[in-house]
């Protein structure tokens, strides 16, 4: 079992690194992260063997935080509003630090911890989507994996002018969510991805 002081230092490091990456980009040094966390460089490497492992841990932490948000919405009275709230939280996460999300997207297919956290998130998304499907507020062929992959679409659409028009991603999220509604749904040309599709093929 991890000691309380070690757990505290790990939490400080994750928070400090996430803030540094968001503010200064992915090239920020380990020394700078350690200084922000108020610990020595050696403490960083006692918790994480490499900068890549630190990045993966932050991303897993963010995915699990989003999954916890989703779990909290599973008992919401309005399944459609709950799914939209979950997607809004997810897009806020990707829009807040695009460079971090780009780096972790490249890692996600090869890192087992990230894949496991992604699977946990997709499971929560599937539960939310299932409630919305059964309530008739989204099309019947939408899956949890669809929802997770769509989280990056709104922030990506706003990317070219996002700095000039803050919050533009909300416009595109609303369009995406309207596209999930069943009223004008047509058969989709390709089946949804599964967990197997996120694992690199040998």
JSON list of N, CA, C and O in Angstrom, two decimals, residues 85-143:
[
{"chain": "A", "resi": 85, "resn": "UNK", "atom": "N", "xyz": [-24.16, 16.55, -20.91]},
{"chain": "A", "resi": 85, "resn": "UNK", "atom": "CA", "xyz": [-23.28, 17.08, -19.86]},
{"chain": "A", "resi": 85, "resn": "UNK", "atom": "C", "xyz": [-21.95, 16.32, -19.83]},
{"chain": "A", "resi": 85, "resn": "UNK", "atom": "O", "xyz": [-20.88, 16.93, -19.65]},
{"chain": "A", "resi": 86, "resn": "UNK", "atom": "N", "xyz": [-22.01, 15.01, -20.02]},
{"chain": "A", "resi": 86, "resn": "UNK", "atom": "CA", "xyz": [-20.80, 14.21, -20.07]},
{"chain": "A", "resi": 86, "resn": "UNK", "atom": "C", "xyz": [-19.94, 14.62, -21.27]},
{"chain": "A", "resi": 86, "resn": "UNK", "atom": "O", "xyz": [-18.72, 14.82, -21.14]},
{"chain": "A", "resi": 87, "resn": "UNK", "atom": "N", "xyz": [-20.55, 14.78, -22.42]},
{"chain": "A", "resi": 87, "resn": "UNK", "atom": "CA", "xyz": [-19.80, 15.16, -23.61]},
{"chain": "A", "resi": 87, "resn": "UNK", "atom": "C", "xyz": [-19.22, 16.57, -23.45]},
{"chain": "A", "resi": 87, "resn": "UNK", "atom": "O", "xyz": [-18.10, 16.84, -23.88]},
{"chain": "A", "resi": 88, "resn": "UNK", "atom": "N", "xyz": [-19.98, 17.45, -22.82]},
{"chain": "A", "resi": 88, "resn": "UNK", "atom": "CA", "xyz": [-19.47, 18.81, -22.59]},
{"chain": "A", "resi": 88, "resn": "UNK", "atom": "C", "xyz": [-18.23, 18.78, -21.72]},
{"chain": "A", "resi": 88, "resn": "UNK", "atom": "O", "xyz": [-17.23, 19.46, -22.00]},
{"chain": "A", "resi": 89, "resn": "UNK", "atom": "N", "xyz": [-18.25, 17.97, -20.66]},
{"chain": "A", "resi": 89, "resn": "UNK", "atom": "CA", "xyz": [-17.08, 17.84, -19.79]},
{"chain": "A", "resi": 89, "resn": "UNK", "atom": "C", "xyz": [-15.89, 17.28, -20.55]},
{"chain": "A", "resi": 89, "resn": "UNK", "atom": "O", "xyz": [-14.75, 17.72, -20.37]},
{"chain": "A", "resi": 90, "resn": "UNK", "atom": "N", "xyz": [-16.16, 16.33, -21.45]},
{"chain": "A", "resi": 90, "resn": "UNK", "atom": "CA", "xyz": [-15.08, 15.73, -22.23]},
{"chain": "A", "resi": 90, "resn": "UNK", "atom": "C", "xyz": [-14.48, 16.71, -23.22]},
{"chain": "A", "resi": 90, "resn": "UNK", "atom": "O", "xyz": [-13.25, 16.76, -23.39]},
{"chain": "A", "resi": 91, "resn": "UNK", "atom": "N", "xyz": [-15.32, 17.50, -23.88]},
{"chain": "A", "resi": 91, "resn": "UNK", "atom": "CA", "xyz": [-14.79, 18.47, -24.85]},
{"chain": "A", "resi": 91, "resn": "UNK", "atom": "C", "xyz": [-14.05, 19.59, -24.13]},
{"chain": "A", "resi": 91, "resn": "UNK", "atom": "O", "xyz": [-13.02, 20.08, -24.60]},
{"chain": "A", "resi": 92, "resn": "UNK", "atom": "N", "xyz": [-14.52, 19.99, -22.97]},
{"chain": "A", "resi": 92, "resn": "UNK", "atom": "CA", "xyz": [-13.80, 20.99, -22.18]},
{"chain": "A", "resi": 92, "resn": "UNK", "atom": "C", "xyz": [-12.39, 20.49, -21.86]},
{"chain": "A", "resi": 92, "resn": "UNK", "atom": "O", "xyz": [-11.41, 21.26, -21.90]},
{"chain": "A", "resi": 93, "resn": "UNK", "atom": "N", "xyz": [-12.26, 19.20, -21.59]},
{"chain": "A", "resi": 93, "resn": "UNK", "atom": "CA", "xyz": [-10.96, 18.62, -21.28]},
{"chain": "A", "resi": 93, "resn": "UNK", "atom": "C", "xyz": [-10.04, 18.68, -22.49]},
{"chain": "A", "resi": 93, "resn": "UNK", "atom": "O", "xyz": [-8.87, 19.08, -22.38]},
{"chain": "A", "resi": 94, "resn": "UNK", "atom": "N", "xyz": [-10.55, 18.30, -23.67]},
{"chain": "A", "resi": 94, "resn": "UNK", "atom": "CA", "xyz": [-9.70, 18.30, -24.86]},
{"chain": "A", "resi": 94, "resn": "UNK", "atom": "C", "xyz": [-9.40, 19.71, -25.34]},
{"chain": "A", "resi": 94, "resn": "UNK", "atom": "O", "xyz": [-8.31, 19.99, -25.84]},
{"chain": "A", "resi": 95, "resn": "UNK", "atom": "N", "xyz": [-10.35, 20.63, -25.17]},
{"chain": "A", "resi": 95, "resn": "UNK", "atom": "CA", "xyz": [-10.15, 22.01, -25.63]},
{"chain": "A", "resi": 95, "resn": "UNK", "atom": "C", "xyz": [-9.17, 22.76, -24.74]},
{"chain": "A", "resi": 95, "resn": "UNK", "atom": "O", "xyz": [-8.51, 23.70, -25.20]},
{"chain": "A", "resi": 96, "resn": "UNK", "atom": "N", "xyz": [-9.07, 22.36, -23.48]},
{"chain": "A", "resi": 96, "resn": "UNK", "atom": "CA", "xyz": [-8.23, 23.10, -22.53]},
{"chain": "A", "resi": 96, "resn": "UNK", "atom": "C", "xyz": [-6.75, 22.94, -22.83]},
{"chain": "A", "resi": 96, "resn": "UNK", "atom": "O", "xyz": [-5.95, 23.85, -22.56]},
{"chain": "A", "resi": 97, "resn": "UNK", "atom": "N", "xyz": [-6.35, 21.82, -23.41]},
{"chain": "A", "resi": 97, "resn": "UNK", "atom": "CA", "xyz": [-4.92, 21.58, -23.65]},
{"chain": "A", "resi": 97, "resn": "UNK", "atom": "C", "xyz": [-4.78, 20.69, -24.88]},
{"chain": "A", "resi": 97, "resn": "UNK", "atom": "O", "xyz": [-4.61, 19.49, -24.79]},
{"chain": "A", "resi": 98, "resn": "UNK", "atom": "N", "xyz": [-4.84, 21.32, -26.05]},
{"chain": "A", "resi": 98, "resn": "UNK", "atom": "CA", "xyz": [-4.83, 20.56, -27.31]},
{"chain": "A", "resi": 98, "resn": "UNK", "atom": "C", "xyz": [-3.51, 19.84, -27.53]},
{"chain": "A", "resi": 98, "resn": "UNK", "atom": "O", "xyz": [-3.49, 18.72, -28.03]},
{"chain": "A", "resi": 99, "resn": "UNK", "atom": "N", "xyz": [-2.38, 20.49, -27.18]},
{"chain": "A", "resi": 99, "resn": "UNK", "atom": "CA", "xyz": [-1.09, 19.86, -27.43]},
{"chain": "A", "resi": 99, "resn": "UNK", "atom": "C", "xyz": [-0.93, 18.59, -26.60]},
{"chain": "A", "resi": 99, "resn": "UNK", "atom": "O", "xyz": [-0.42, 17.58, -27.07]},
{"chain": "A", "resi": 100, "resn": "UNK", "atom": "N", "xyz": [-1.39, 18.63, -25.35]},
{"chain": "A", "resi": 100, "resn": "UNK", "atom": "CA", "xyz": [-1.32, 17.45, -24.50]},
{"chain": "A", "resi": 100, "resn": "UNK", "atom": "C", "xyz": [-2.17, 16.32, -25.09]},
{"chain": "A", "resi": 100, "resn": "UNK", "atom": "O", "xyz": [-1.75, 15.17, -25.14]},
{"chain": "A", "resi": 101, "resn": "UNK", "atom": "N", "xyz": [-3.37, 16.66, -25.55]},
{"chain": "A", "resi": 101, "resn": "UNK", "atom": "CA", "xyz": [-4.26, 15.64, -26.10]},
{"chain": "A", "resi": 101, "resn": "UNK", "atom": "C", "xyz": [-3.68, 15.04, -27.38]},
{"chain": "A", "resi": 101, "resn": "UNK", "atom": "O", "xyz": [-3.85, 13.85, -27.64]},
{"chain": "A", "resi": 102, "resn": "UNK", "atom": "N", "xyz": [-2.98, 15.85, -28.18]},
{"chain": "A", "resi": 102, "resn": "UNK", "atom": "CA", "xyz": [-2.37, 15.32, -29.40]},
{"chain": "A", "resi": 102, "resn": "UNK", "atom": "C", "xyz": [-1.28, 14.31, -29.07]},
{"chain": "A", "resi": 102, "resn": "UNK", "atom": "O", "xyz": [-1.18, 13.25, -29.69]},
{"chain": "A", "resi": 103, "resn": "UNK", "atom": "N", "xyz": [-0.47, 14.64, -28.08]},
{"chain": "A", "resi": 103, "resn": "UNK", "atom": "CA", "xyz": [0.62, 13.74, -27.69]},
{"chain": "A", "resi": 103, "resn": "UNK", "atom": "C", "xyz": [0.05, 12.44, -27.12]},
{"chain": "A", "resi": 103, "resn": "UNK", "atom": "O", "xyz": [0.49, 11.35, -27.48]},
{"chain": "A", "resi": 104, "resn": "UNK", "atom": "N", "xyz": [-0.92, 12.55, -26.24]},
{"chain": "A", "resi": 104, "resn": "UNK", "atom": "CA", "xyz": [-1.47, 11.35, -25.61]},
{"chain": "A", "resi": 104, "resn": "UNK", "atom": "C", "xyz": [-2.28, 10.51, -26.59]},
{"chain": "A", "resi": 104, "resn": "UNK", "atom": "O", "xyz": [-2.35, 9.29, -26.43]},
{"chain": "A", "resi": 105, "resn": "UNK", "atom": "N", "xyz": [-2.86, 11.15, -27.59]},
{"chain": "A", "resi": 105, "resn": "UNK", "atom": "CA", "xyz": [-3.57, 10.37, -28.61]},
{"chain": "A", "resi": 105, "resn": "UNK", "atom": "C", "xyz": [-2.60, 9.45, -29.34]},
{"chain": "A", "resi": 105, "resn": "UNK", "atom": "O", "xyz": [-2.94, 8.31, -29.68]},
{"chain": "A", "resi": 106, "resn": "UNK", "atom": "N", "xyz": [-1.38, 9.93, -29.57]},
{"chain": "A", "resi": 106, "resn": "UNK", "atom": "CA", "xyz": [-0.37, 9.10, -30.22]},
{"chain": "A", "resi": 106, "resn": "UNK", "atom": "C", "xyz": [0.07, 7.94, -29.33]},
{"chain": "A", "resi": 106, "resn": "UNK", "atom": "O", "xyz": [0.44, 6.88, -29.81]},
{"chain": "A", "resi": 107, "resn": "UNK", "atom": "N", "xyz": [0.04, 8.15, -28.02]},
{"chain": "A", "resi": 107, "resn": "UNK", "atom": "CA", "xyz": [0.47, 7.12, -27.07]},
{"chain": "A", "resi": 107, "resn": "UNK", "atom": "C", "xyz": [-0.63, 6.11, -26.77]},
{"chain": "A", "resi": 107, "resn": "UNK", "atom": "O", "xyz": [-0.35, 4.98, -26.36]},
{"chain": "A", "resi": 108, "resn": "UNK", "atom": "N", "xyz": [-1.88, 6.49, -26.97]},
{"chain": "A", "resi": 108, "resn": "UNK", "atom": "CA", "xyz": [-2.99, 5.74, -26.41]},
{"chain": "A", "resi": 108, "resn": "UNK", "atom": "C", "xyz": [-3.13, 4.33, -26.96]},
{"chain": "A", "resi": 108, "resn": "UNK", "atom": "O", "xyz": [-3.58, 3.43, -26.26]},
{"chain": "A", "resi": 109, "resn": "UNK", "atom": "N", "xyz": [-2.72, 4.12, -28.21]},
{"chain": "A", "resi": 109, "resn": "UNK", "atom": "CA", "xyz": [-2.87, 2.78, -28.79]},
{"chain": "A", "resi": 109, "resn": "UNK", "atom": "C", "xyz": [-1.80, 1.81, -28.29]},
{"chain": "A", "resi": 109, "resn": "UNK", "atom": "O", "xyz": [-1.99, 0.60, -28.35]},
{"chain": "A", "resi": 110, "resn": "UNK", "atom": "N", "xyz": [-0.68, 2.34, -27.82]},
{"chain": "A", "resi": 110, "resn": "UNK", "atom": "CA", "xyz": [0.43, 1.46, -27.44]},
{"chain": "A", "resi": 110, "resn": "UNK", "atom": "C", "xyz": [0.63, 1.35, -25.93]},
{"chain": "A", "resi": 110, "resn": "UNK", "atom": "O", "xyz": [1.33, 0.44, -25.48]},
{"chain": "A", "resi": 111, "resn": "UNK", "atom": "N", "xyz": [0.04, 2.23, -25.15]},
{"chain": "A", "resi": 111, "resn": "UNK", "atom": "CA", "xyz": [0.25, 2.21, -23.70]},
{"chain": "A", "resi": 111, "resn": "UNK", "atom": "C", "xyz": [-0.88, 1.43, -23.03]},
{"chain": "A", "resi": 111, "resn": "UNK", "atom": "O", "xyz": [-2.04, 1.84, -23.10]},
{"chain": "A", "resi": 112, "resn": "UNK", "atom": "N", "xyz": [-0.57, 0.31, -22.35]},
{"chain": "A", "resi": 112, "resn": "UNK", "atom": "CA", "xyz": [-1.62, -0.51, -21.74]},
{"chain": "A", "resi": 112, "resn": "UNK", "atom": "C", "xyz": [-2.44, 0.23, -20.70]},
{"chain": "A", "resi": 112, "resn": "UNK", "atom": "O", "xyz": [-3.66, 0.02, -20.60]},
{"chain": "A", "resi": 113, "resn": "UNK", "atom": "N", "xyz": [-1.80, 1.09, -19.90]},
{"chain": "A", "resi": 113, "resn": "UNK", "atom": "CA", "xyz": [-2.54, 1.81, -18.86]},
{"chain": "A", "resi": 113, "resn": "UNK", "atom": "C", "xyz": [-3.54, 2.78, -19.47]},
{"chain": "A", "resi": 113, "resn": "UNK", "atom": "O", "xyz": [-4.67, 2.91, -18.99]},
{"chain": "A", "resi": 114, "resn": "UNK", "atom": "N", "xyz": [-3.13, 3.46, -20.54]},
{"chain": "A", "resi": 114, "resn": "UNK", "atom": "CA", "xyz": [-4.04, 4.39, -21.21]},
{"chain": "A", "resi": 114, "resn": "UNK", "atom": "C", "xyz": [-5.19, 3.62, -21.86]},
{"chain": "A", "resi": 114, "resn": "UNK", "atom": "O", "xyz": [-6.35, 4.04, -21.79]},
{"chain": "A", "resi": 115, "resn": "UNK", "atom": "N", "xyz": [-4.87, 2.49, -22.47]},
{"chain": "A", "resi": 115, "resn": "UNK", "atom": "CA", "xyz": [-5.94, 1.68, -23.08]},
{"chain": "A", "resi": 115, "resn": "UNK", "atom": "C", "xyz": [-6.93, 1.22, -22.02]},
{"chain": "A", "resi": 115, "resn": "UNK", "atom": "O", "xyz": [-8.15, 1.23, -22.26]},
{"chain": "A", "resi": 116, "resn": "UNK", "atom": "N", "xyz": [-6.44, 0.82, -20.86]},
{"chain": "A", "resi": 116, "resn": "UNK", "atom": "CA", "xyz": [-7.34, 0.37, -19.79]},
{"chain": "A", "resi": 116, "resn": "UNK", "atom": "C", "xyz": [-8.22, 1.52, -19.31]},
{"chain": "A", "resi": 116, "resn": "UNK", "atom": "O", "xyz": [-9.43, 1.33, -19.11]},
{"chain": "A", "resi": 117, "resn": "UNK", "atom": "N", "xyz": [-7.63, 2.70, -19.13]},
{"chain": "A", "resi": 117, "resn": "UNK", "atom": "CA", "xyz": [-8.42, 3.86, -18.71]},
{"chain": "A", "resi": 117, "resn": "UNK", "atom": "C", "xyz": [-9.42, 4.25, -19.79]},
{"chain": "A", "resi": 117, "resn": "UNK", "atom": "O", "xyz": [-10.56, 4.64, -19.49]},
{"chain": "A", "resi": 118, "resn": "UNK", "atom": "N", "xyz": [-9.02, 4.13, -21.05]},
{"chain": "A", "resi": 118, "resn": "UNK", "atom": "CA", "xyz": [-9.94, 4.43, -22.16]},
{"chain": "A", "resi": 118, "resn": "UNK", "atom": "C", "xyz": [-11.11, 3.46, -22.18]},
{"chain": "A", "resi": 118, "resn": "UNK", "atom": "O", "xyz": [-12.25, 3.85, -22.45]},
{"chain": "A", "resi": 119, "resn": "UNK", "atom": "N", "xyz": [-10.82, 2.20, -21.89]},
{"chain": "A", "resi": 119, "resn": "UNK", "atom": "CA", "xyz": [-11.89, 1.20, -21.83]},
{"chain": "A", "resi": 119, "resn": "UNK", "atom": "C", "xyz": [-12.86, 1.51, -20.68]},
{"chain": "A", "resi": 119, "resn": "UNK", "atom": "O", "xyz": [-14.08, 1.35, -20.83]},
{"chain": "A", "resi": 120, "resn": "UNK", "atom": "N", "xyz": [-12.32, 1.93, -19.54]},
{"chain": "A", "resi": 120, "resn": "UNK", "atom": "CA", "xyz": [-13.20, 2.30, -18.43]},
{"chain": "A", "resi": 120, "resn": "UNK", "atom": "C", "xyz": [-14.09, 3.47, -18.82]},
{"chain": "A", "resi": 120, "resn": "UNK", "atom": "O", "xyz": [-15.30, 3.49, -18.52]},
{"chain": "A", "resi": 121, "resn": "UNK", "atom": "N", "xyz": [-13.50, 4.45, -19.48]},
{"chain": "A", "resi": 121, "resn": "UNK", "atom": "CA", "xyz": [-14.27, 5.62, -19.92]},
{"chain": "A", "resi": 121, "resn": "UNK", "atom": "C", "xyz": [-15.33, 5.22, -20.93]},
{"chain": "A", "resi": 121, "resn": "UNK", "atom": "O", "xyz": [-16.48, 5.67, -20.86]},
{"chain": "A", "resi": 122, "resn": "UNK", "atom": "N", "xyz": [-14.96, 4.36, -21.87]},
{"chain": "A", "resi": 122, "resn": "UNK", "atom": "CA", "xyz": [-15.92, 3.92, -22.88]},
{"chain": "A", "resi": 122, "resn": "UNK", "atom": "C", "xyz": [-17.07, 3.15, -22.24]},
{"chain": "A", "resi": 122, "resn": "UNK", "atom": "O", "xyz": [-18.22, 3.23, -22.70]},
{"chain": "A", "resi": 123, "resn": "UNK", "atom": "N", "xyz": [-16.78, 2.40, -21.18]},
{"chain": "A", "resi": 123, "resn": "UNK", "atom": "CA", "xyz": [-17.85, 1.69, -20.48]},
{"chain": "A", "resi": 123, "resn": "UNK", "atom": "C", "xyz": [-18.85, 2.63, -19.86]},
{"chain": "A", "resi": 123, "resn": "UNK", "atom": "O", "xyz": [-20.07, 2.40, -19.92]},
{"chain": "A", "resi": 124, "resn": "UNK", "atom": "N", "xyz": [-18.36, 3.71, -19.26]},
{"chain": "A", "resi": 124, "resn": "UNK", "atom": "CA", "xyz": [-19.26, 4.71, -18.68]},
{"chain": "A", "resi": 124, "resn": "UNK", "atom": "C", "xyz": [-20.05, 5.40, -19.79]},
{"chain": "A", "resi": 124, "resn": "UNK", "atom": "O", "xyz": [-21.27, 5.61, -19.68]},
{"chain": "A", "resi": 125, "resn": "UNK", "atom": "N", "xyz": [-19.35, 5.74, -20.88]},
{"chain": "A", "resi": 125, "resn": "UNK", "atom": "CA", "xyz": [-20.03, 6.38, -22.01]},
{"chain": "A", "resi": 125, "resn": "UNK", "atom": "C", "xyz": [-21.12, 5.47, -22.58]},
{"chain": "A", "resi": 125, "resn": "UNK", "atom": "O", "xyz": [-22.20, 5.94, -22.96]},
{"chain": "A", "resi": 126, "resn": "UNK", "atom": "N", "xyz": [-20.85, 4.16, -22.62]},
{"chain": "A", "resi": 126, "resn": "UNK", "atom": "CA", "xyz": [-21.85, 3.22, -23.12]},
{"chain": "A", "resi": 126, "resn": "UNK", "atom": "C", "xyz": [-23.06, 3.19, -22.21]},
{"chain": "A", "resi": 126, "resn": "UNK", "atom": "O", "xyz": [-24.21, 3.13, -22.68]},
{"chain": "A", "resi": 127, "resn": "UNK", "atom": "N", "xyz": [-22.85, 3.24, -20.90]},
{"chain": "A", "resi": 127, "resn": "UNK", "atom": "CA", "xyz": [-23.98, 3.25, -19.96]},
{"chain": "A", "resi": 127, "resn": "UNK", "atom": "C", "xyz": [-24.84, 4.50, -20.16]},
{"chain": "A", "resi": 127, "resn": "UNK", "atom": "O", "xyz": [-26.07, 4.43, -20.16]},
{"chain": "A", "resi": 128, "resn": "UNK", "atom": "N", "xyz": [-24.18, 5.65, -20.34]},
{"chain": "A", "resi": 128, "resn": "UNK", "atom": "CA", "xyz": [-24.93, 6.88, -20.58]},
{"chain": "A", "resi": 128, "resn": "UNK", "atom": "C", "xyz": [-25.65, 6.83, -21.92]},
{"chain": "A", "resi": 128, "resn": "UNK", "atom": "O", "xyz": [-26.81, 7.25, -22.03]},
{"chain": "A", "resi": 129, "resn": "UNK", "atom": "N", "xyz": [-24.96, 6.31, -22.95]},
{"chain": "A", "resi": 129, "resn": "UNK", "atom": "CA", "xyz": [-25.59, 6.21, -24.27]},
{"chain": "A", "resi": 129, "resn": "UNK", "atom": "C", "xyz": [-26.77, 5.24, -24.24]},
{"chain": "A", "resi": 129, "resn": "UNK", "atom": "O", "xyz": [-27.80, 5.48, -24.89]},
{"chain": "A", "resi": 130, "resn": "UNK", "atom": "N", "xyz": [-26.62, 4.14, -23.48]},
{"chain": "A", "resi": 130, "resn": "UNK", "atom": "CA", "xyz": [-27.70, 3.16, -23.40]},
{"chain": "A", "resi": 130, "resn": "UNK", "atom": "C", "xyz": [-28.96, 3.77, -22.78]},
{"chain": "A", "resi": 130, "resn": "UNK", "atom": "O", "xyz": [-30.07, 3.55, -23.26]},
{"chain": "A", "resi": 131, "resn": "UNK", "atom": "N", "xyz": [-28.78, 4.56, -21.72]},
{"chain": "A", "resi": 131, "resn": "UNK", "atom": "CA", "xyz": [-29.93, 5.24, -21.11]},
{"chain": "A", "resi": 131, "resn": "UNK", "atom": "C", "xyz": [-30.59, 6.17, -22.13]},
{"chain": "A", "resi": 131, "resn": "UNK", "atom": "O", "xyz": [-31.82, 6.23, -22.22]},
{"chain": "A", "resi": 132, "resn": "UNK", "atom": "N", "xyz": [-29.75, 6.90, -22.88]},
{"chain": "A", "resi": 132, "resn": "UNK", "atom": "CA", "xyz": [-30.30, 7.84, -23.86]},
{"chain": "A", "resi": 132, "resn": "UNK", "atom": "C", "xyz": [-30.97, 7.10, -25.02]},
{"chain": "A", "resi": 132, "resn": "UNK", "atom": "O", "xyz": [-32.02, 7.54, -25.52]},
{"chain": "A", "resi": 133, "resn": "UNK", "atom": "N", "xyz": [-30.41, 5.96, -25.42]},
{"chain": "A", "resi": 133, "resn": "UNK", "atom": "CA", "xyz": [-31.04, 5.16, -26.48]},
{"chain": "A", "resi": 133, "resn": "UNK", "atom": "C", "xyz": [-32.40, 4.66, -26.04]},
{"chain": "A", "resi": 133, "resn": "UNK", "atom": "O", "xyz": [-33.39, 4.74, -26.78]},
{"chain": "A", "resi": 134, "resn": "UNK", "atom": "N", "xyz": [-32.45, 4.11, -24.83]},
{"chain": "A", "resi": 134, "resn": "UNK", "atom": "CA", "xyz": [-33.71, 3.56, -24.33]},
{"chain": "A", "resi": 134, "resn": "UNK", "atom": "C", "xyz": [-34.77, 4.63, -24.13]},
{"chain": "A", "resi": 134, "resn": "UNK", "atom": "O", "xyz": [-35.97, 4.36, -24.23]},
{"chain": "A", "resi": 135, "resn": "UNK", "atom": "N", "xyz": [-34.32, 5.87, -23.87]},
{"chain": "A", "resi": 135, "resn": "UNK", "atom": "CA", "xyz": [-35.26, 6.98, -23.73]},
{"chain": "A", "resi": 135, "resn": "UNK", "atom": "C", "xyz": [-35.68, 7.55, -25.08]},
{"chain": "A", "resi": 135, "resn": "UNK", "atom": "O", "xyz": [-36.56, 8.42, -25.13]},
{"chain": "A", "resi": 136, "resn": "UNK", "atom": "N", "xyz": [-35.02, 7.08, -26.14]},
{"chain": "A", "resi": 136, "resn": "UNK", "atom": "CA", "xyz": [-35.39, 7.54, -27.48]},
{"chain": "A", "resi": 136, "resn": "UNK", "atom": "C", "xyz": [-34.85, 8.92, -27.84]},
{"chain": "A", "resi": 136, "resn": "UNK", "atom": "O", "xyz": [-35.35, 9.55, -28.77]},
{"chain": "A", "resi": 137, "resn": "UNK", "atom": "N", "xyz": [-33.82, 9.39, -27.11]},
{"chain": "A", "resi": 137, "resn": "UNK", "atom": "CA", "xyz": [-33.32, 10.74, -27.39]},
{"chain": "A", "resi": 137, "resn": "UNK", "atom": "C", "xyz": [-32.05, 10.74, -28.25]},
{"chain": "A", "resi": 137, "resn": "UNK", "atom": "O", "xyz": [-31.63, 11.80, -28.71]},
{"chain": "A", "resi": 138, "resn": "UNK", "atom": "N", "xyz": [-31.45, 9.57, -28.47]},
{"chain": "A", "resi": 138, "resn": "UNK", "atom": "CA", "xyz": [-30.37, 9.46, -29.44]},
{"chain": "A", "resi": 138, "resn": "UNK", "atom": "C", "xyz": [-30.65, 8.26, -30.34]},
{"chain": "A", "resi": 138, "resn": "UNK", "atom": "O", "xyz": [-31.41, 7.36, -29.98]},
{"chain": "A", "resi": 139, "resn": "UNK", "atom": "N", "xyz": [-30.03, 8.25, -31.49]},
{"chain": "A", "resi": 139, "resn": "UNK", "atom": "CA", "xyz": [-30.25, 7.18, -32.45]},
{"chain": "A", "resi": 139, "resn": "UNK", "atom": "C", "xyz": [-29.83, 5.82, -31.86]},
{"chain": "A", "resi": 139, "resn": "UNK", "atom": "O", "xyz": [-28.91, 5.76, -31.02]},
{"chain": "A", "resi": 140, "resn": "UNK", "atom": "N", "xyz": [-30.48, 4.75, -32.27]},
{"chain": "A", "resi": 140, "resn": "UNK", "atom": "CA", "xyz": [-30.26, 3.45, -31.61]},
{"chain": "A", "resi": 140, "resn": "UNK", "atom": "C", "xyz": [-28.92, 2.80, -31.90]},
{"chain": "A", "resi": 140, "resn": "UNK", "atom": "O", "xyz": [-28.56, 1.82, -31.22]},
{"chain": "A", "resi": 141, "resn": "UNK", "atom": "N", "xyz": [-28.16, 3.32, -32.87]},
{"chain": "A", "resi": 141, "resn": "UNK", "atom": "CA", "xyz": [-26.89, 2.68, -33.21]},
{"chain": "A", "resi": 141, "resn": "UNK", "atom": "C", "xyz": [-25.67, 3.41, -32.65]},
{"chain": "A", "resi": 141, "resn": "UNK", "atom": "O", "xyz": [-24.53, 3.08, -32.97]},
{"chain": "A", "resi": 142, "resn": "UNK", "atom": "N", "xyz": [-25.88, 4.39, -31.79]},
{"chain": "A", "resi": 142, "resn": "UNK", "atom": "CA", "xyz": [-24.76, 5.11, -31.17]},
{"chain": "A", "resi": 142, "resn": "UNK", "atom": "C", "xyz": [-24.19, 4.29, -30.02]},
{"chain": "A", "resi": 142, "resn": "UNK", "atom": "O", "xyz": [-24.95, 3.78, -29.19]},
{"chain": "A", "resi": 143, "resn": "UNK", "atom": "N", "xyz": [-22.87, 4.16, -29.97]},
{"chain": "A", "resi": 143, "resn": "UNK", "atom": "CA", "xyz": [-22.21, 3.38, -28.92]},
{"chain": "A", "resi": 143, "resn": "UNK", "atom": "C", "xyz": [-21.35, 4.26, -28.04]},
{"chain": "A", "resi": 143, "resn": "UNK", "atom": "O", "xyz": [-21.07, 5.42, -28.36]}
]
